[in-house]
Coordinates of C-alpha atoms in Angstrom, one line a residue:
M1 CA -52.0 -44.0 53.8
T2 CA -48.8 -42.5 52.5
Q3 CA -48.3 -38.9 53.6
S4 CA -45.9 -36.2 52.4
H5 CA -43.1 -35.2 54.7
P6 CA -39.8 -33.2 54.3
R7 CA -37.1 -35.2 52.7
I8 CA -34.3 -36.1 55.2
S9 CA -30.8 -34.9 54.1
K10 CA -28.8 -34.6 57.4
A11 CA -27.2 -37.1 59.7
V12 CA -25.9 -36.5 63.2
I13 CA -23.2 -38.8 64.7
P14 CA -22.6 -38.3 68.4
A15 CA -18.9 -39.0 69.0
A16 CA -18.0 -37.2 72.3
G17 CA -17.8 -40.3 74.5
L18 CA -14.6 -41.0 76.5
G19 CA -14.4 -44.7 75.5
T20 CA -13.5 -45.8 79.0
R21 CA -14.3 -49.5 78.3
F22 CA -11.3 -49.5 75.9
L23 CA -8.7 -47.9 78.1
P24 CA -5.8 -47.7 77.8
A25 CA -6.2 -47.7 74.0
T26 CA -8.5 -44.7 74.2
K27 CA -6.3 -42.6 76.4
A28 CA -5.0 -40.7 73.4
T29 CA -7.0 -42.2 70.6
P30 CA -10.8 -41.7 70.2
K31 CA -12.7 -44.9 70.4
E32 CA -14.4 -44.1 67.1
M33 CA -10.9 -44.3 65.5
L34 CA -10.2 -47.8 66.7
P35 CA -9.8 -50.0 63.5
V36 CA -12.4 -52.5 62.5
V37 CA -10.2 -54.6 60.2
D38 CA -8.5 -51.7 58.3
K39 CA -11.0 -48.8 58.6
P40 CA -11.8 -46.9 61.8
A41 CA -15.3 -47.6 63.1
I42 CA -16.5 -44.1 62.4
Q43 CA -15.9 -44.5 58.7
Y44 CA -18.3 -47.4 58.5
V45 CA -21.0 -45.2 60.1
V46 CA -20.4 -42.3 57.7
E47 CA -20.5 -44.7 54.7
E48 CA -23.9 -46.0 56.0
A49 CA -25.3 -42.4 56.1
V50 CA -24.1 -41.6 52.7
A51 CA -25.5 -44.9 51.2
A52 CA -28.9 -43.8 52.5
G53 CA -28.6 -40.4 50.7
L54 CA -27.5 -38.3 53.7
G55 CA -24.4 -36.4 52.4
D56 CA -24.6 -33.7 55.1
V57 CA -23.1 -35.1 58.3
L58 CA -22.6 -33.4 61.6
M59 CA -20.3 -35.0 64.2
V60 CA -20.8 -34.0 67.8
T61 CA -17.4 -34.3 69.3
G62 CA -15.5 -33.4 72.5
R63 CA -11.9 -33.0 73.7
N64 CA -9.2 -35.2 72.2
K65 CA -11.4 -35.9 69.1
R66 CA -9.2 -34.0 66.7
P67 CA -8.1 -37.3 64.9
L68 CA -11.7 -37.7 63.6
E69 CA -11.4 -34.4 61.8
D70 CA -7.9 -35.3 60.5
H71 CA -9.2 -38.7 59.2
F72 CA -11.9 -37.1 57.1
D73 CA -9.6 -34.2 55.9
R74 CA -7.1 -34.3 53.1
N75 CA -3.5 -35.4 53.8
Y76 CA -1.6 -33.9 51.0
E77 CA 1.8 -35.1 52.1
L78 CA 0.7 -38.7 52.3
E79 CA -1.2 -38.5 49.0
S80 CA 1.8 -37.0 47.3
A81 CA 4.1 -39.8 48.6
L82 CA 1.7 -42.5 47.4
Q83 CA 1.3 -40.8 44.1
K84 CA 5.1 -40.6 43.6
K85 CA 5.3 -44.3 44.4
G86 CA 2.6 -45.1 41.9
D87 CA 0.5 -46.8 44.6
A88 CA -2.9 -46.0 43.2
G89 CA -4.7 -48.5 45.3
R90 CA -3.7 -47.1 48.7
L91 CA -4.0 -43.5 47.3
A92 CA -7.7 -44.2 46.5
K93 CA -8.3 -45.6 50.0
V94 CA -6.7 -42.5 51.6
Q95 CA -8.8 -40.1 49.4
E96 CA -12.0 -42.1 49.9
S97 CA -12.6 -40.9 53.5
S98 CA -12.1 -37.2 52.6
D99 CA -14.5 -37.4 49.6
L100 CA -17.3 -39.3 51.4
A101 CA -19.5 -36.4 52.6
M102 CA -19.7 -32.8 53.6
I103 CA -18.8 -33.2 57.3
H104 CA -19.3 -30.6 60.0
Y105 CA -18.2 -30.6 63.6
V106 CA -19.6 -29.2 66.9
R107 CA -18.3 -29.8 70.4
Q108 CA -20.6 -31.0 73.1
G109 CA -18.6 -29.5 75.9
D110 CA -20.0 -31.1 79.0
P111 CA -20.7 -34.8 78.7
K112 CA -24.4 -34.7 79.7
G113 CA -25.6 -37.7 77.8
L114 CA -26.9 -38.7 74.4
G115 CA -29.9 -36.4 74.6
H116 CA -27.7 -33.5 75.2
A117 CA -25.4 -34.5 72.3
V118 CA -28.4 -34.6 70.0
L119 CA -29.5 -31.2 71.2
C120 CA -26.1 -29.8 70.3
A121 CA -27.1 -30.5 66.6
A122 CA -30.2 -28.2 66.7
P123 CA -28.6 -25.1 65.1
H124 CA -27.3 -27.2 62.2
V125 CA -30.4 -29.3 61.7
G126 CA -32.9 -26.6 62.0
H127 CA -36.6 -27.6 61.4
E128 CA -36.0 -30.7 59.3
P129 CA -36.3 -34.4 60.3
F130 CA -32.8 -35.9 60.6
A131 CA -31.0 -39.2 61.3
V132 CA -28.9 -40.1 64.3
L133 CA -26.3 -42.9 64.0
L134 CA -24.4 -44.2 67.0
G135 CA -20.9 -45.5 66.3
D136 CA -21.1 -48.6 68.6
D137 CA -23.5 -50.3 66.2
L138 CA -22.2 -51.1 62.7
I139 CA -24.9 -52.2 60.3
D140 CA -23.9 -54.4 57.4
P141 CA -24.4 -52.5 54.1
R142 CA -26.2 -55.5 52.7
D143 CA -29.0 -54.8 55.2
P144 CA -30.0 -51.2 54.5
L145 CA -31.7 -50.4 57.9
L146 CA -31.3 -46.6 57.7
Q147 CA -32.9 -46.4 54.3
R148 CA -35.9 -48.4 55.5
M149 CA -36.3 -46.1 58.5
I150 CA -36.3 -43.1 56.3
D151 CA -39.0 -44.7 54.1
V152 CA -41.1 -45.3 57.2
Q153 CA -40.6 -41.8 58.4
E154 CA -41.7 -40.4 55.1
Q155 CA -44.8 -42.6 55.2
Y156 CA -45.9 -41.9 58.8
G157 CA -44.1 -38.8 59.8
G158 CA -43.0 -38.3 63.4
S159 CA -39.9 -40.3 64.5
V160 CA -38.6 -43.8 63.8
I161 CA -36.3 -45.9 66.0
A162 CA -34.5 -49.1 65.2
L163 CA -35.5 -52.1 67.3
M164 CA -34.0 -55.6 67.7
E165 CA -35.4 -58.5 69.6
V166 CA -33.0 -59.6 72.4
A167 CA -33.1 -62.3 75.1
P168 CA -35.2 -61.1 78.0
E169 CA -32.2 -61.3 80.4
Q170 CA -30.3 -58.9 78.2
I171 CA -33.0 -56.2 78.0
H172 CA -31.5 -54.3 81.0
L173 CA -28.6 -53.3 78.7
Y174 CA -30.8 -51.4 76.3
G175 CA -33.6 -48.9 76.0
C176 CA -36.8 -50.9 75.6
A177 CA -40.0 -50.2 73.7
A178 CA -43.7 -51.1 74.3
V179 CA -45.1 -51.8 70.9
E180 CA -48.1 -52.7 68.9
S181 CA -48.2 -54.2 65.4
T182 CA -49.0 -52.4 62.2
E183 CA -49.9 -53.6 58.7
D184 CA -46.2 -53.8 57.8
S185 CA -44.6 -56.9 59.3
D186 CA -41.3 -55.1 60.1
V187 CA -42.9 -51.9 61.5
V188 CA -44.4 -51.4 65.0
K189 CA -46.1 -48.4 66.7
V190 CA -44.3 -47.4 69.8
G191 CA -46.4 -46.6 72.8
G192 CA -43.8 -46.1 75.4
L193 CA -40.1 -46.3 76.1
V194 CA -37.9 -47.0 79.2
E195 CA -34.2 -46.8 79.5
K196 CA -32.4 -50.0 80.7
P197 CA -35.3 -51.5 82.7
D198 CA -35.1 -54.5 85.0
P199 CA -36.1 -57.6 83.1
A200 CA -39.1 -58.1 85.3
D201 CA -40.4 -54.5 84.5
A202 CA -39.5 -54.5 80.7
P203 CA -42.6 -54.0 78.5
S204 CA -41.1 -56.2 75.8
N205 CA -37.9 -57.7 74.6
Y206 CA -37.6 -55.1 71.8
A207 CA -34.3 -53.2 72.4
I208 CA -33.4 -49.9 70.8
I209 CA -30.3 -50.0 68.8
G210 CA -28.2 -47.1 67.6
R211 CA -30.2 -45.7 64.7
Y212 CA -32.9 -43.0 64.9
V213 CA -34.8 -40.8 62.5
L214 CA -36.1 -37.9 64.5
D215 CA -38.7 -35.2 64.1
P216 CA -37.2 -31.8 64.9
H217 CA -39.7 -31.2 67.7
I218 CA -37.4 -33.5 69.7
F219 CA -35.2 -30.4 70.3
D220 CA -37.9 -28.6 72.2
I221 CA -38.5 -31.6 74.4
L222 CA -34.8 -32.1 75.0
R223 CA -34.4 -28.5 76.2
K224 CA -36.9 -29.3 78.9
T225 CA -35.8 -32.8 79.7
E226 CA -34.3 -33.3 83.2
P227 CA -31.4 -35.6 83.7
G228 CA -32.5 -39.2 84.1
R229 CA -30.8 -42.5 84.4
G230 CA -27.1 -42.0 85.2
G231 CA -27.6 -38.3 85.8
E232 CA -27.6 -37.7 82.0
I233 CA -30.2 -36.2 79.6
Q234 CA -31.6 -39.4 78.0
L235 CA -32.8 -39.4 74.4
T236 CA -35.1 -42.2 75.4
D237 CA -36.9 -39.9 77.9
A238 CA -37.6 -37.4 75.2
L239 CA -38.8 -40.0 72.8
Q240 CA -41.2 -41.2 75.5
R241 CA -42.7 -37.8 75.5
L242 CA -43.3 -38.0 71.7
A243 CA -44.7 -41.5 72.0
E244 CA -47.3 -40.5 74.7
D245 CA -48.5 -37.4 72.9
E246 CA -48.5 -37.4 69.1
S247 CA -49.7 -33.8 69.0
V248 CA -46.2 -32.7 70.1
G249 CA -44.3 -34.1 67.1
G250 CA -46.1 -36.9 65.5
P251 CA -46.1 -40.6 66.3
V252 CA -43.1 -42.8 67.1
H253 CA -42.7 -46.0 65.0
G254 CA -40.0 -48.7 65.2
V255 CA -38.4 -50.7 62.4
V256 CA -37.7 -54.3 63.7
F257 CA -34.2 -55.1 62.4
K258 CA -33.3 -58.8 61.7
G259 CA -30.2 -58.2 59.6
R260 CA -26.5 -58.2 60.3
R261 CA -25.3 -55.9 63.1
Y262 CA -21.8 -55.7 64.5
D263 CA -21.7 -54.5 68.1
T264 CA -18.4 -52.7 68.9
G265 CA -19.6 -51.4 72.2
D266 CA -17.5 -53.6 74.4
R267 CA -14.2 -55.4 74.0
G268 CA -15.5 -58.9 73.4
D269 CA -18.1 -57.8 70.8
Y270 CA -15.5 -55.5 69.2
L271 CA -13.2 -58.5 68.6
R272 CA -16.1 -60.7 67.3
A273 CA -17.1 -57.9 64.9
I274 CA -13.5 -57.8 63.5
V275 CA -13.5 -61.6 63.0
R276 CA -16.9 -61.6 61.3
L277 CA -16.0 -58.8 58.9
A278 CA -12.6 -60.2 58.1
C279 CA -14.1 -63.5 57.3
E280 CA -16.5 -61.9 54.9
R281 CA -13.9 -59.9 53.0
E282 CA -13.0 -61.2 49.6
D283 CA -9.4 -60.2 49.9
L284 CA -8.9 -61.5 53.5
G285 CA -11.6 -64.0 54.1
P286 CA -10.3 -67.2 52.4
D287 CA -6.9 -67.3 54.1
F288 CA -8.2 -65.9 57.3
R289 CA -11.0 -68.5 57.6
T290 CA -8.5 -71.3 56.9
W291 CA -6.2 -70.0 59.7
L292 CA -9.2 -69.6 62.0
R293 CA -10.4 -73.1 61.5
S294 CA -7.0 -74.4 62.2
Y295 CA -6.5 -72.3 65.3
V296 CA -9.9 -73.3 66.7
A297 CA -9.2 -77.0 66.0
E298 CA -5.9 -76.8 67.8
E299 CA -7.4 -75.0 70.8
M300 CA -10.3 -77.4 71.1

């Protein structure tokens, strides 16, 4: 039965990580600003939130993240130079990022994990359900995962996480969910969660990917959550509390995603994401695919 729940309007994007897997590139440049073709990864994430109707975006940042603020701010000198040159196309691209959304910033301070980063958003979010988008997962705009998750949250209440089936031997890289089916083929009820389990102990091969729609009661739980795996406050541990006791903040459901996802979390997947996105671009794809076929044929 469809229920009535507060409409989601806010998105939280944790962006305080050090990006150590991309050193030395991230020594002075935030990993979120690394380009994916010709836009920084973080812009894709903000565009996804806006496409789902979430125009109020809070970024949880840390030291050396000032370039994120600069990217989404106006650059009057650059805009003026492009305007004088009559370069309307590039001017529009420069202005696009500053006009995307109402973006706010808060510093995490100590890097205490994803759960702690989400908790930093509590004063801004208040008592509303909200979305969390992680920058390592880029979701193709042709597959509107976040909008589907919002719809499911409005139907069932509680919290909703994004799930993806992975090979059993890869489940140790992800948070993992124990699930049961519902009347919707792409929606499951989550009965338990575990962070990066050994494959032999994993309750399923449903992995959590970086999209969440959360009930605000998660903040009360995070305040009481002790550091878990890696000595960090894990969002998965707090979600486990919600899943095992619906009276705390409603049920936890999962949307099983089978669309196009670009993983920029490590160097190899980052490069593959760039190749895939470049191949699909109307302005770059035809020439790039021709070159790529030729290069692969020569190397083989």
